[in-house]
């Protein structure tokens, strides 16, 4: 894990059921929500949650040291995915026609 500027505290995600968590909406993602699906062997983060201390703490706990995949479902869902990817180093999957929106980001 690398060091980044100190993100704001934020709001923790809510557990909806076993293995499914919903993050609070994110202004940098045009108000979209992100989801954590705790599958085995590889969990998935769907869209980008707010980059906050609560998000980082929750993702560290939920991933349990595993490498998750970040799946971006639309251009509105990118938010601060650069910061999140830089912090965790998790691979990002997105529709190839939208890859131009994240130049220089390892996908």
PDB file of C-alpha atoms in Angstrom:
ATOM      1  CA  UNK A   1       0.000   0.000   0.000  1.00  0.00           C
ATOM      2  CA  UNK A   2       1.385   3.386  -0.925  1.00  0.00           C
ATOM      3  CA  UNK A   3       0.898   6.656   0.865  1.00  0.00           C
ATOM      4  CA  UNK A   4      -1.527   9.187  -0.546  1.00  0.00           C
ATOM      5  CA  UNK A   5      -2.821  12.531   0.666  1.00  0.00           C
ATOM      6  CA  UNK A   6      -4.971  12.094   3.767  1.00  0.00           C
ATOM      7  CA  UNK A   7      -8.512  11.495   2.466  1.00  0.00           C
ATOM      8  CA  UNK A   8     -11.515  12.783   4.361  1.00  0.00           C
ATOM      9  CA  UNK A   9     -13.083  10.469   6.961  1.00  0.00           C
ATOM     10  CA  UNK A  10     -16.216   9.568   4.987  1.00  0.00           C
ATOM     11  CA  UNK A  11     -19.085   7.167   5.695  1.00  0.00           C
ATOM     12  CA  UNK A  12     -18.631   3.382   5.913  1.00  0.00           C
ATOM     13  CA  UNK A  13     -20.380   1.051   3.466  1.00  0.00           C
ATOM     14  CA  UNK A  14     -23.541  -0.807   4.498  1.00  0.00           C
ATOM     15  CA  UNK A  15     -23.735  -4.564   4.444  1.00  0.00           C
ATOM     16  CA  UNK A  16     -26.868  -5.588   2.546  1.00  0.00           C
ATOM     17  CA  UNK A  17     -26.392  -9.345   2.889  1.00  0.00           C
ATOM     18  CA  UNK A  18     -23.602 -11.879   3.190  1.00  0.00           C
ATOM     19  CA  UNK A  19     -20.816 -10.806   0.813  1.00  0.00           C
ATOM     20  CA  UNK A  20     -22.638  -7.719  -0.553  1.00  0.00           C
ATOM     21  CA  UNK A  21     -21.875  -4.179   0.565  1.00  0.00           C
ATOM     22  CA  UNK A  22     -23.108  -0.805  -0.750  1.00  0.00           C
ATOM     23  CA  UNK A  23     -20.924   2.292  -0.490  1.00  0.00           C
ATOM     24  CA  UNK A  24     -22.354   5.772  -0.056  1.00  0.00           C
ATOM     25  CA  UNK A  25     -22.937   7.808  -3.210  1.00  0.00           C
ATOM     26  CA  UNK A  26     -19.968   9.759  -4.492  1.00  0.00           C
ATOM     27  CA  UNK A  27     -20.014  13.321  -5.810  1.00  0.00           C
ATOM     28  CA  UNK A  28     -16.957  12.670  -7.984  1.00  0.00           C
ATOM     29  CA  UNK A  29     -18.922   9.841  -9.660  1.00  0.00           C
ATOM     30  CA  UNK A  30     -21.977  12.001 -10.382  1.00  0.00           C
ATOM     31  CA  UNK A  31     -23.810  10.544  -7.395  1.00  0.00           C
ATOM     32  CA  UNK A  32     -23.411   6.903  -8.403  1.00  0.00           C
ATOM     33  CA  UNK A  33     -23.002   4.097  -5.888  1.00  0.00           C
ATOM     34  CA  UNK A  34     -20.311   1.436  -5.720  1.00  0.00           C
ATOM     35  CA  UNK A  35     -20.745  -2.168  -4.612  1.00  0.00           C
ATOM     36  CA  UNK A  36     -18.485  -4.791  -3.051  1.00  0.00           C
ATOM     37  CA  UNK A  37     -19.116  -8.410  -3.977  1.00  0.00           C
ATOM     38  CA  UNK A  38     -17.046 -10.624  -1.708  1.00  0.00           C
ATOM     39  CA  UNK A  39     -16.641 -13.608  -4.013  1.00  0.00           C
ATOM     40  CA  UNK A  40     -13.998 -16.280  -3.673  1.00  0.00           C
ATOM     41  CA  UNK A  41     -11.268 -16.491  -4.730  1.00  0.00           C
ATOM     42  CA  UNK A  42     -11.460 -12.987  -6.178  1.00  0.00           C
ATOM     43  CA  UNK A  43     -13.715 -10.249  -4.812  1.00  0.00           C
ATOM     44  CA  UNK A  44     -15.064  -7.509  -7.070  1.00  0.00           C
ATOM     45  CA  UNK A  45     -15.518  -3.782  -6.525  1.00  0.00           C
ATOM     46  CA  UNK A  46     -18.190  -2.540  -8.928  1.00  0.00           C
ATOM     47  CA  UNK A  47     -17.635   1.134  -9.747  1.00  0.00           C
ATOM     48  CA  UNK A  48     -15.635   3.571  -7.653  1.00  0.00           C
ATOM     49  CA  UNK A  49     -16.664   4.518  -4.100  1.00  0.00           C
ATOM     50  CA  UNK A  50     -15.649   7.821  -2.509  1.00  0.00           C
ATOM     51  CA  UNK A  51     -11.925   7.859  -1.710  1.00  0.00           C
ATOM     52  CA  UNK A  52     -12.148   8.313   2.076  1.00  0.00           C
ATOM     53  CA  UNK A  53     -10.595   6.843   5.218  1.00  0.00           C
ATOM     54  CA  UNK A  54     -13.765   4.782   5.807  1.00  0.00           C
ATOM     55  CA  UNK A  55     -13.639   3.401   2.259  1.00  0.00           C
ATOM     56  CA  UNK A  56      -9.959   2.455   2.532  1.00  0.00           C
ATOM     57  CA  UNK A  57     -10.485   0.831   5.918  1.00  0.00           C
ATOM     58  CA  UNK A  58     -13.533  -1.103   4.694  1.00  0.00           C
ATOM     59  CA  UNK A  59     -11.810  -2.304   1.518  1.00  0.00           C
ATOM     60  CA  UNK A  60      -8.736  -3.425   3.458  1.00  0.00           C
ATOM     61  CA  UNK A  61     -10.963  -5.388   5.834  1.00  0.00           C
ATOM     62  CA  UNK A  62     -13.243  -6.815   3.128  1.00  0.00           C
ATOM     63  CA  UNK A  63     -10.450  -7.858   0.787  1.00  0.00           C
ATOM     64  CA  UNK A  64      -8.639  -9.759   3.555  1.00  0.00           C
ATOM     65  CA  UNK A  65      -5.343  -9.363   1.686  1.00  0.00           C
ATOM     66  CA  UNK A  66      -6.784 -10.671  -1.588  1.00  0.00           C
ATOM     67  CA  UNK A  67      -6.486  -8.803  -4.865  1.00  0.00           C
ATOM     68  CA  UNK A  68      -9.873  -7.545  -5.954  1.00  0.00           C
ATOM     69  CA  UNK A  69     -10.878  -6.470  -9.431  1.00  0.00           C
ATOM     70  CA  UNK A  70     -12.410  -3.061 -10.018  1.00  0.00           C
ATOM     71  CA  UNK A  71     -15.123  -3.143 -12.680  1.00  0.00           C
ATOM     72  CA  UNK A  72     -16.311   0.184 -14.045  1.00  0.00           C
ATOM     73  CA  UNK A  73     -19.783   0.021 -15.540  1.00  0.00           C
ATOM     74  CA  UNK A  74     -20.015   3.503 -17.058  1.00  0.00           C
ATOM     75  CA  UNK A  75     -18.111   6.731 -17.532  1.00  0.00           C
ATOM     76  CA  UNK A  76     -19.995   8.242 -14.578  1.00  0.00           C
ATOM     77  CA  UNK A  77     -18.622   5.519 -12.298  1.00  0.00           C
ATOM     78  CA  UNK A  78     -14.925   6.417 -12.631  1.00  0.00           C
ATOM     79  CA  UNK A  79     -14.825   8.940  -9.782  1.00  0.00           C
ATOM     80  CA  UNK A  80     -11.441   8.841  -8.081  1.00  0.00           C
ATOM     81  CA  UNK A  81     -10.508   5.401  -9.403  1.00  0.00           C
ATOM     82  CA  UNK A  82      -6.953   6.626 -10.094  1.00  0.00           C
ATOM     83  CA  UNK A  83      -6.390   7.229  -6.374  1.00  0.00           C
ATOM     84  CA  UNK A  84      -7.999   3.929  -5.429  1.00  0.00           C
ATOM     85  CA  UNK A  85      -6.009   1.959  -7.992  1.00  0.00           C
ATOM     86  CA  UNK A  86      -2.779   3.698  -6.976  1.00  0.00           C
ATOM     87  CA  UNK A  87      -3.431   2.855  -3.320  1.00  0.00           C
ATOM     88  CA  UNK A  88      -4.434  -0.801  -3.710  1.00  0.00           C
ATOM     89  CA  UNK A  89      -2.861  -1.722  -7.047  1.00  0.00           C
ATOM     90  CA  UNK A  90      -5.961  -3.686  -8.044  1.00  0.00           C
ATOM     91  CA  UNK A  91      -6.588  -4.242 -11.767  1.00  0.00           C
ATOM     92  CA  UNK A  92      -9.374  -2.322 -13.482  1.00  0.00           C
ATOM     93  CA  UNK A  93     -11.764  -3.751 -16.036  1.00  0.00           C
ATOM     94  CA  UNK A  94     -13.837  -1.485 -18.239  1.00  0.00           C
ATOM     95  CA  UNK A  95     -15.431  -1.394 -21.650  1.00  0.00           C
ATOM     96  CA  UNK A  96     -12.603  -0.790 -24.138  1.00  0.00           C
ATOM     97  CA  UNK A  97     -14.323   2.176 -25.805  1.00  0.00           C
ATOM     98  CA  UNK A  98     -14.087   4.039 -22.491  1.00  0.00           C
ATOM     99  CA  UNK A  99     -10.423   3.294 -21.788  1.00  0.00           C
ATOM    100  CA  UNK A 100      -9.475   6.651 -23.355  1.00  0.00           C
ATOM    101  CA  UNK A 101     -11.071   8.346 -20.324  1.00  0.00           C
ATOM    102  CA  UNK A 102      -8.309   6.951 -18.073  1.00  0.00           C
ATOM    103  CA  UNK A 103      -5.093   7.574 -20.047  1.00  0.00           C
ATOM    104  CA  UNK A 104      -1.923   6.231 -18.458  1.00  0.00           C
ATOM    105  CA  UNK A 105      -3.780   4.099 -15.908  1.00  0.00           C
ATOM    106  CA  UNK A 106      -2.652   0.467 -15.889  1.00  0.00           C
ATOM    107  CA  UNK A 107      -5.682  -1.575 -16.871  1.00  0.00           C
TER     108      UNK A 107
END
